[in-house]
Amino acid sequence: MTRDQVGEELPNLAESKLTALVVDDSFVNQTIHQKLLNRLGIKNDVVTNGKEAVDVYCSGGNYDLILMDMDMPIMNGIQATKRLREMGIESKIAGVTTRANEGEKKEFMEAGLNDFQEKPLTISKLLSILHKLNFYVQT
Amino acid sequence: MQRQVALIKQSLFDQGYLDEQFMELEELQDDANPNFVEEVSALYFKDSARLINNIDQALERGTFDFNRLDSYMHQFKGSSTSIGASKVKAECTTFREYCRAGNAEGCLRTFQQLKKEHSTLRKKLEHYFQLARQAGPKETARRPK
């Protein structure tokens, strides 16, 4: 979904009460991804590695969508995604990473992702994720 | 003043310092965050200074741990990509290729070039943001032609 297809008017998804968790060790990417989500009216939180994401769920947290980076210290995105799925977590997980060769993408997808986007994340790519995961229907 | 800001921004794109991703960030600016791009850029330069320091120290040791160097540079490339720092990103890519080839001299040479590009971009962006603040918010939201 390109920005032209979206049009200049961005959807406000605040009424849908969607929630998202940003999982990324880069402060630059955390800031950008949170801003993208805020722009669409999606409440969100951020953690800095896969283990923190797992801990959030172990503590009773829950989100509609997880934006999961691949390369992170302590627990990477592949390990965290596998762990969350083993725990029975059904939140939609979108992998967001600069690693885009087919082998790495396949490994990440097979860990339990619902979707995958190559960084840098943009409004168009985020809307594409939301559309594919049925959180947003373009009118 | 606004025309000057527009020309400076255009030159940053024309000379290859910035790419489309920078425009994506500018379009996220709104009344709540009128200086969003400047804030993200500041984060980037703070984070990248740390990475440069780590890589400098690793190279000074003289024993080339190419895996560690590649890991640092992967982070550097990631954040450079996220703000649209095109030339810096290109040098990161070259450095990683030299890491994979186990080419220490190539790594050293590329790293010097990367630091130059990084420093140049920092100065140009500082100048741009300073003028943009003086000119007002309108000019920063438009795509260059």
mmCIF file of C-alpha atoms in Angstrom:
data_model
loop_
_atom_site.group_PDB
_atom_site.id
_atom_site.type_symbol
_atom_site.label_atom_id
_atom_site.label_comp_id
_atom_site.label_asym_id
_atom_site.label_seq_id
_atom_site.Cartn_x
_atom_site.Cartn_y
_atom_site.Cartn_z
ATOM 1 C CA MET A 1 0.000 0.000 0.000
ATOM 2 C CA THR A 2 1.686 3.219 -1.145
ATOM 3 C CA ARG A 3 1.237 6.652 0.333
ATOM 4 C CA ASP A 4 -0.565 7.669 -2.874
ATOM 5 C CA GLN A 5 -3.010 4.813 -2.451
ATOM 6 C CA VAL A 6 -3.620 5.869 1.131
ATOM 7 C CA GLY A 7 -4.063 9.470 0.117
ATOM 8 C CA GLU A 8 -3.096 12.468 2.161
ATOM 9 C CA GLU A 9 -5.872 11.787 4.716
ATOM 10 C CA LEU A 10 -4.600 9.312 7.291
ATOM 11 C CA PRO A 11 -7.077 7.085 9.123
ATOM 12 C CA ASN A 12 -7.585 7.721 12.825
ATOM 13 C CA LEU A 13 -7.886 4.351 14.491
ATOM 14 C CA ALA A 14 -8.345 5.692 18.024
ATOM 15 C CA GLU A 15 -11.962 4.526 18.121
ATOM 16 C CA SER A 16 -10.897 0.971 17.382
ATOM 17 C CA LYS A 17 -8.918 1.059 20.646
ATOM 18 C CA LEU A 18 -6.059 -0.874 19.107
ATOM 19 C CA THR A 19 -2.947 -1.301 21.193
ATOM 20 C CA ALA A 20 0.593 -2.037 20.074
ATOM 21 C CA LEU A 21 3.917 -2.966 21.604
ATOM 22 C CA VAL A 22 7.143 -1.748 19.989
ATOM 23 C CA VAL A 23 10.028 -4.146 20.591
ATOM 24 C CA ASP A 24 13.308 -2.602 19.432
ATOM 25 C CA ASP A 25 16.685 -1.887 21.029
ATOM 26 C CA SER A 26 17.319 1.251 18.958
ATOM 27 C CA PHE A 27 16.081 4.501 20.535
ATOM 28 C CA VAL A 28 15.876 6.031 17.068
ATOM 29 C CA ASN A 29 13.586 3.277 15.815
ATOM 30 C CA GLN A 30 11.545 3.229 19.017
ATOM 31 C CA THR A 31 10.856 6.951 18.620
ATOM 32 C CA ILE A 32 9.913 6.642 14.967
ATOM 33 C CA HIS A 33 7.705 3.585 15.405
ATOM 34 C CA GLN A 34 5.885 5.155 18.352
ATOM 35 C CA LYS A 35 5.315 8.313 16.353
ATOM 36 C CA LEU A 36 3.888 6.317 13.459
ATOM 37 C CA LEU A 37 1.505 4.511 15.799
ATOM 38 C CA ASN A 38 0.523 7.744 17.571
ATOM 39 C CA ARG A 39 -0.217 9.344 14.221
ATOM 40 C CA LEU A 40 -2.752 6.613 13.529
ATOM 41 C CA GLY A 41 -4.268 6.892 17.002
ATOM 42 C CA ILE A 42 -2.918 3.544 18.224
ATOM 43 C CA LYS A 43 -1.998 3.461 21.907
ATOM 44 C CA ASN A 44 1.402 1.921 22.358
ATOM 45 C CA ASP A 45 4.229 0.987 24.688
ATOM 46 C CA VAL A 46 7.870 0.205 24.047
ATOM 47 C CA VAL A 47 10.394 -2.338 25.327
ATOM 48 C CA THR A 48 14.037 -2.719 24.367
ATOM 49 C CA ASN A 49 14.474 -6.431 23.754
ATOM 50 C CA GLY A 50 12.643 -9.708 23.323
ATOM 51 C CA LYS A 51 12.938 -10.717 26.957
ATOM 52 C CA GLU A 52 11.201 -7.542 28.092
ATOM 53 C CA ALA A 53 8.407 -8.282 25.626
ATOM 54 C CA VAL A 54 7.979 -11.773 27.054
ATOM 55 C CA ASP A 55 8.090 -10.374 30.600
ATOM 56 C CA VAL A 56 5.321 -7.899 29.772
ATOM 57 C CA TYR A 57 3.066 -10.755 28.692
ATOM 58 C CA CYS A 58 4.068 -12.890 31.690
ATOM 59 C CA SER A 59 2.952 -9.982 33.883
ATOM 60 C CA GLY A 60 -0.466 -9.965 32.272
ATOM 61 C CA GLY A 61 0.069 -7.377 29.570
ATOM 62 C CA ASN A 62 -1.597 -7.816 26.208
ATOM 63 C CA TYR A 63 -1.519 -5.969 22.911
ATOM 64 C CA ASP A 64 -3.321 -6.351 19.613
ATOM 65 C CA LEU A 65 -0.128 -5.880 17.640
ATOM 66 C CA ILE A 66 3.571 -6.356 18.334
ATOM 67 C CA LEU A 67 6.154 -4.677 16.095
ATOM 68 C CA MET A 68 9.130 -6.974 16.607
ATOM 69 C CA ASP A 69 12.691 -6.119 15.628
ATOM 70 C CA MET A 70 14.955 -9.071 14.825
ATOM 71 C CA ASP A 71 18.384 -8.154 16.176
ATOM 72 C CA MET A 72 18.287 -7.324 19.858
ATOM 73 C CA PRO A 73 20.505 -8.151 22.809
ATOM 74 C CA ILE A 74 19.527 -10.650 25.537
ATOM 75 C CA MET A 75 16.676 -12.156 23.488
ATOM 76 C CA ASN A 76 16.303 -11.474 19.769
ATOM 77 C CA GLY A 77 13.088 -11.209 17.776
ATOM 78 C CA ILE A 78 13.104 -14.791 16.576
ATOM 79 C CA GLN A 79 13.564 -16.182 20.079
ATOM 80 C CA ALA A 80 10.951 -13.821 21.525
ATOM 81 C CA THR A 81 8.397 -14.651 18.841
ATOM 82 C CA LYS A 82 8.884 -18.389 19.378
ATOM 83 C CA ARG A 83 8.585 -17.956 23.140
ATOM 84 C CA LEU A 84 5.402 -15.903 22.883
ATOM 85 C CA ARG A 85 3.804 -18.470 20.602
ATOM 86 C CA GLU A 86 4.838 -21.292 22.960
ATOM 87 C CA MET A 87 3.086 -19.350 25.722
ATOM 88 C CA GLY A 88 -0.067 -19.383 23.606
ATOM 89 C CA ILE A 89 0.013 -15.667 22.860
ATOM 90 C CA GLU A 90 -2.195 -14.898 19.881
ATOM 91 C CA SER A 91 -1.360 -11.229 19.445
ATOM 92 C CA LYS A 92 -0.514 -10.361 15.873
ATOM 93 C CA ILE A 93 3.251 -10.068 15.492
ATOM 94 C CA ALA A 94 4.816 -8.149 12.618
ATOM 95 C CA GLY A 95 8.552 -8.531 12.146
ATOM 96 C CA VAL A 96 10.261 -5.263 11.269
ATOM 97 C CA THR A 97 13.921 -5.571 10.398
ATOM 98 C CA THR A 98 16.663 -4.437 8.067
ATOM 99 C CA ARG A 99 17.593 -8.066 7.434
ATOM 100 C CA ALA A 100 15.813 -8.916 4.240
ATOM 101 C CA ASN A 101 17.518 -11.861 2.588
ATOM 102 C CA GLU A 102 15.121 -14.723 1.976
ATOM 103 C CA GLY A 103 16.729 -17.105 4.448
ATOM 104 C CA GLU A 104 16.578 -14.684 7.364
ATOM 105 C CA LYS A 105 13.039 -13.639 6.488
ATOM 106 C CA LYS A 106 11.932 -17.278 6.320
ATOM 107 C CA GLU A 107 13.464 -18.040 9.698
ATOM 108 C CA PHE A 108 11.739 -15.055 11.262
ATOM 109 C CA MET A 109 8.380 -15.886 9.665
ATOM 110 C CA GLU A 110 8.621 -19.497 10.785
ATOM 111 C CA ALA A 111 9.128 -18.361 14.372
ATOM 112 C CA GLY A 112 5.477 -17.298 14.328
ATOM 113 C CA LEU A 113 5.105 -13.942 12.627
ATOM 114 C CA ASN A 114 1.858 -12.840 11.014
ATOM 115 C CA ASP A 115 3.566 -10.336 8.740
ATOM 116 C CA PHE A 116 6.971 -8.934 7.871
ATOM 117 C CA GLN A 117 8.127 -5.504 6.742
ATOM 118 C CA GLU A 118 11.578 -4.308 5.881
ATOM 119 C CA LYS A 119 12.843 -1.249 7.749
ATOM 120 C CA PRO A 120 12.622 1.667 7.672
ATOM 121 C CA LEU A 121 9.001 1.556 8.744
ATOM 122 C CA THR A 122 6.803 4.202 7.160
ATOM 123 C CA ILE A 123 3.139 5.128 7.431
ATOM 124 C CA SER A 124 2.448 3.201 4.224
ATOM 125 C CA LYS A 125 4.175 0.070 5.493
ATOM 126 C CA LEU A 126 2.416 0.294 8.850
ATOM 127 C CA LEU A 127 -0.952 0.662 7.133
ATOM 128 C CA SER A 128 -0.064 -2.320 4.990
ATOM 129 C CA ILE A 129 0.564 -4.358 8.137
ATOM 130 C CA LEU A 130 -2.720 -3.208 9.688
ATOM 131 C CA HIS A 131 -4.617 -3.924 6.489
ATOM 132 C CA LYS A 132 -3.125 -7.401 6.085
ATOM 133 C CA LEU A 133 -3.880 -8.259 9.718
ATOM 134 C CA ASN A 134 -7.460 -6.981 9.330
ATOM 135 C CA PHE A 135 -7.073 -4.098 11.747
ATOM 136 C CA TYR A 136 -7.780 -1.534 9.056
ATOM 137 C CA VAL A 137 -10.005 -1.624 6.038
ATOM 138 C CA GLN A 138 -9.400 1.028 3.428
ATOM 139 C CA THR A 139 -12.657 2.767 2.445
ATOM 140 C CA MET B 1 14.411 32.845 4.734
ATOM 141 C CA GLN B 2 11.933 30.132 3.778
ATOM 142 C CA ARG B 3 13.377 29.995 0.290
ATOM 143 C CA GLN B 4 16.864 29.589 1.766
ATOM 144 C CA VAL B 5 15.651 26.682 3.924
ATOM 145 C CA ALA B 6 14.056 25.040 0.901
ATOM 146 C CA LEU B 7 17.244 25.400 -1.139
ATOM 147 C CA ILE B 8 19.375 23.940 1.622
ATOM 148 C CA LYS B 9 17.044 20.988 1.955
ATOM 149 C CA GLN B 10 17.017 20.463 -1.805
ATOM 150 C CA SER B 11 20.814 20.434 -1.868
ATOM 151 C CA LEU B 12 20.962 17.793 0.868
ATOM 152 C CA PHE B 13 18.879 15.536 -1.353
ATOM 153 C CA ASP B 14 20.615 16.464 -4.602
ATOM 154 C CA GLN B 15 24.052 15.788 -3.106
ATOM 155 C CA GLY B 16 22.894 12.418 -1.780
ATOM 156 C CA TYR B 17 23.211 13.133 1.929
ATOM 157 C CA LEU B 18 19.542 12.398 2.560
ATOM 158 C CA ASP B 19 16.969 10.147 0.953
ATOM 159 C CA GLU B 20 13.192 9.742 0.885
ATOM 160 C CA GLN B 21 13.084 8.434 4.466
ATOM 161 C CA PHE B 22 13.940 11.911 5.777
ATOM 162 C CA MET B 23 10.827 13.230 4.045
ATOM 163 C CA GLU B 24 8.746 10.467 5.619
ATOM 164 C CA LEU B 25 9.914 11.701 9.024
ATOM 165 C CA GLU B 26 9.174 15.341 8.202
ATOM 166 C CA GLU B 27 5.640 14.378 7.267
ATOM 167 C CA LEU B 28 5.149 12.973 10.764
ATOM 168 C CA GLN B 29 5.663 16.433 12.249
ATOM 169 C CA ASP B 30 2.527 17.985 13.630
ATOM 170 C CA ASP B 31 1.430 20.579 16.165
ATOM 171 C CA ALA B 32 2.155 18.162 19.005
ATOM 172 C CA ASN B 33 5.708 17.539 17.724
ATOM 173 C CA PRO B 34 6.711 20.426 15.418
ATOM 174 C CA ASN B 35 10.413 19.570 15.815
ATOM 175 C CA PHE B 36 10.078 15.809 15.556
ATOM 176 C CA VAL B 37 12.736 15.362 12.867
ATOM 177 C CA GLU B 38 15.227 17.495 14.732
ATOM 178 C CA GLU B 39 14.597 15.444 17.882
ATOM 179 C CA VAL B 40 15.050 12.147 16.048
ATOM 180 C CA SER B 41 18.195 13.469 14.380
ATOM 181 C CA ALA B 42 19.599 14.448 17.765
ATOM 182 C CA LEU B 43 18.887 10.925 19.019
ATOM 183 C CA TYR B 44 20.576 9.489 15.960
ATOM 184 C CA PHE B 45 23.745 11.551 16.367
ATOM 185 C CA LYS B 46 23.941 10.726 20.066
ATOM 186 C CA ASP B 47 23.500 7.006 19.375
ATOM 187 C CA SER B 48 25.853 6.968 16.411
ATOM 188 C CA ALA B 49 28.563 8.807 18.377
ATOM 189 C CA ARG B 50 28.447 5.931 20.862
ATOM 190 C CA LEU B 51 28.746 3.376 18.069
ATOM 191 C CA ILE B 52 31.630 5.273 16.461
ATOM 192 C CA ASN B 53 33.404 5.281 19.809
ATOM 193 C CA ASN B 54 32.848 1.526 20.226
ATOM 194 C CA ILE B 55 34.173 0.831 16.741
ATOM 195 C CA ASP B 56 37.155 3.169 17.250
ATOM 196 C CA GLN B 57 38.085 1.311 20.423
ATOM 197 C CA ALA B 58 37.641 -2.072 18.771
ATOM 198 C CA LEU B 59 39.864 -1.044 15.842
ATOM 199 C CA GLU B 60 42.510 0.482 18.095
ATOM 200 C CA ARG B 61 42.983 -2.852 19.810
ATOM 201 C CA GLY B 62 44.439 -4.077 16.543
ATOM 202 C CA THR B 63 42.863 -7.534 16.778
ATOM 203 C CA PHE B 64 40.030 -7.432 14.281
ATOM 204 C CA ASP B 65 36.945 -9.143 15.661
ATOM 205 C CA PHE B 66 35.009 -8.928 12.405
ATOM 206 C CA ASN B 67 31.843 -10.392 13.943
ATOM 207 C CA ARG B 68 31.746 -7.734 16.648
ATOM 208 C CA LEU B 69 32.579 -4.977 14.165
ATOM 209 C CA ASP B 70 29.860 -6.219 11.832
ATOM 210 C CA SER B 71 27.385 -6.221 14.693
ATOM 211 C CA TYR B 72 28.185 -2.593 15.596
ATOM 212 C CA MET B 73 27.933 -1.581 11.975
ATOM 213 C CA HIS B 74 24.618 -3.386 11.563
ATOM 214 C CA GLN B 75 23.200 -1.175 14.331
ATOM 215 C CA PHE B 76 24.760 1.902 12.764
ATOM 216 C CA LYS B 77 23.351 1.066 9.361
ATOM 217 C CA GLY B 78 19.925 0.452 10.864
ATOM 218 C CA SER B 79 19.624 3.827 12.514
ATOM 219 C CA SER B 80 21.176 5.605 9.512
ATOM 220 C CA THR B 81 18.556 3.987 7.298
ATOM 221 C CA SER B 82 15.798 5.068 9.655
ATOM 222 C CA ILE B 83 16.608 8.756 9.372
ATOM 223 C CA GLY B 84 17.494 8.707 5.684
ATOM 224 C CA ALA B 85 21.229 9.284 6.088
ATOM 225 C CA SER B 86 22.027 7.952 2.652
ATOM 226 C CA LYS B 87 25.791 8.444 2.354
ATOM 227 C CA VAL B 88 26.445 7.207 5.879
ATOM 228 C CA LYS B 89 24.315 4.140 5.163
ATOM 229 C CA ALA B 90 26.350 3.421 2.026
ATOM 230 C CA GLU B 91 29.618 3.531 3.973
ATOM 231 C CA CYS B 92 28.126 1.179 6.574
ATOM 232 C CA THR B 93 27.290 -1.280 3.795
ATOM 233 C CA THR B 94 30.826 -1.090 2.398
ATOM 234 C CA PHE B 95 32.342 -1.574 5.845
ATOM 235 C CA ARG B 96 30.217 -4.690 6.410
ATOM 236 C CA GLU B 97 31.335 -6.109 3.082
ATOM 237 C CA TYR B 98 34.948 -5.685 4.164
ATOM 238 C CA CYS B 99 34.123 -7.374 7.494
ATOM 239 C CA ARG B 100 32.684 -10.360 5.667
ATOM 240 C CA ALA B 101 35.783 -10.499 3.486
ATOM 241 C CA GLY B 102 38.026 -10.246 6.552
ATOM 242 C CA ASN B 103 39.684 -7.196 5.012
ATOM 243 C CA ALA B 104 41.095 -5.135 7.888
ATOM 244 C CA GLU B 105 42.615 -2.429 5.716
ATOM 245 C CA GLY B 106 39.346 -1.961 3.879
ATOM 246 C CA CYS B 107 37.524 -1.652 7.204
ATOM 247 C CA LEU B 108 39.943 1.004 8.448
ATOM 248 C CA ARG B 109 39.780 3.007 5.244
ATOM 249 C CA THR B 110 35.999 2.848 5.038
ATOM 250 C CA PHE B 111 35.580 3.774 8.670
ATOM 251 C CA GLN B 112 37.569 6.975 8.145
ATOM 252 C CA GLN B 113 35.326 7.857 5.224
ATOM 253 C CA LEU B 114 32.233 6.997 7.243
ATOM 254 C CA LYS B 115 33.299 9.341 10.045
ATOM 255 C CA LYS B 116 33.812 12.132 7.509
ATOM 256 C CA GLU B 117 30.363 11.624 5.997
ATOM 257 C CA HIS B 118 28.801 11.432 9.443
ATOM 258 C CA SER B 119 30.477 14.645 10.569
ATOM 259 C CA THR B 120 29.530 16.457 7.366
ATOM 260 C CA LEU B 121 25.913 15.376 7.660
ATOM 261 C CA ARG B 122 25.786 16.468 11.276
ATOM 262 C CA LYS B 123 27.026 19.975 10.439
ATOM 263 C CA LYS B 124 24.687 20.325 7.471
ATOM 264 C CA LEU B 125 21.666 19.175 9.440
ATOM 265 C CA GLU B 126 22.480 21.426 12.383
ATOM 266 C CA HIS B 127 22.609 24.365 9.975
ATOM 267 C CA TYR B 128 19.389 23.290 8.270
ATOM 268 C CA PHE B 129 17.466 22.864 11.524
ATOM 269 C CA GLN B 130 18.698 26.191 12.854
ATOM 270 C CA LEU B 131 17.422 27.991 9.771
ATOM 271 C CA ALA B 132 14.210 25.960 9.704
ATOM 272 C CA ARG B 133 13.422 26.991 13.278
ATOM 273 C CA GLN B 134 13.931 30.622 12.368
ATOM 274 C CA ALA B 135 11.810 30.297 9.236
ATOM 275 C CA GLY B 136 8.852 28.617 10.963
ATOM 276 C CA PRO B 137 7.166 25.223 10.606
ATOM 277 C CA LYS B 138 5.583 25.548 7.121
ATOM 278 C CA GLU B 139 8.675 25.057 5.009
ATOM 279 C CA THR B 140 9.792 21.764 6.540
ATOM 280 C CA ALA B 141 6.616 19.898 5.627
ATOM 281 C CA ARG B 142 6.932 20.015 1.853
ATOM 282 C CA ARG B 143 8.614 17.436 -0.362
ATOM 283 C CA PRO B 144 11.462 18.831 -2.487
ATOM 284 C CA LYS B 145 10.740 18.627 -6.230
#
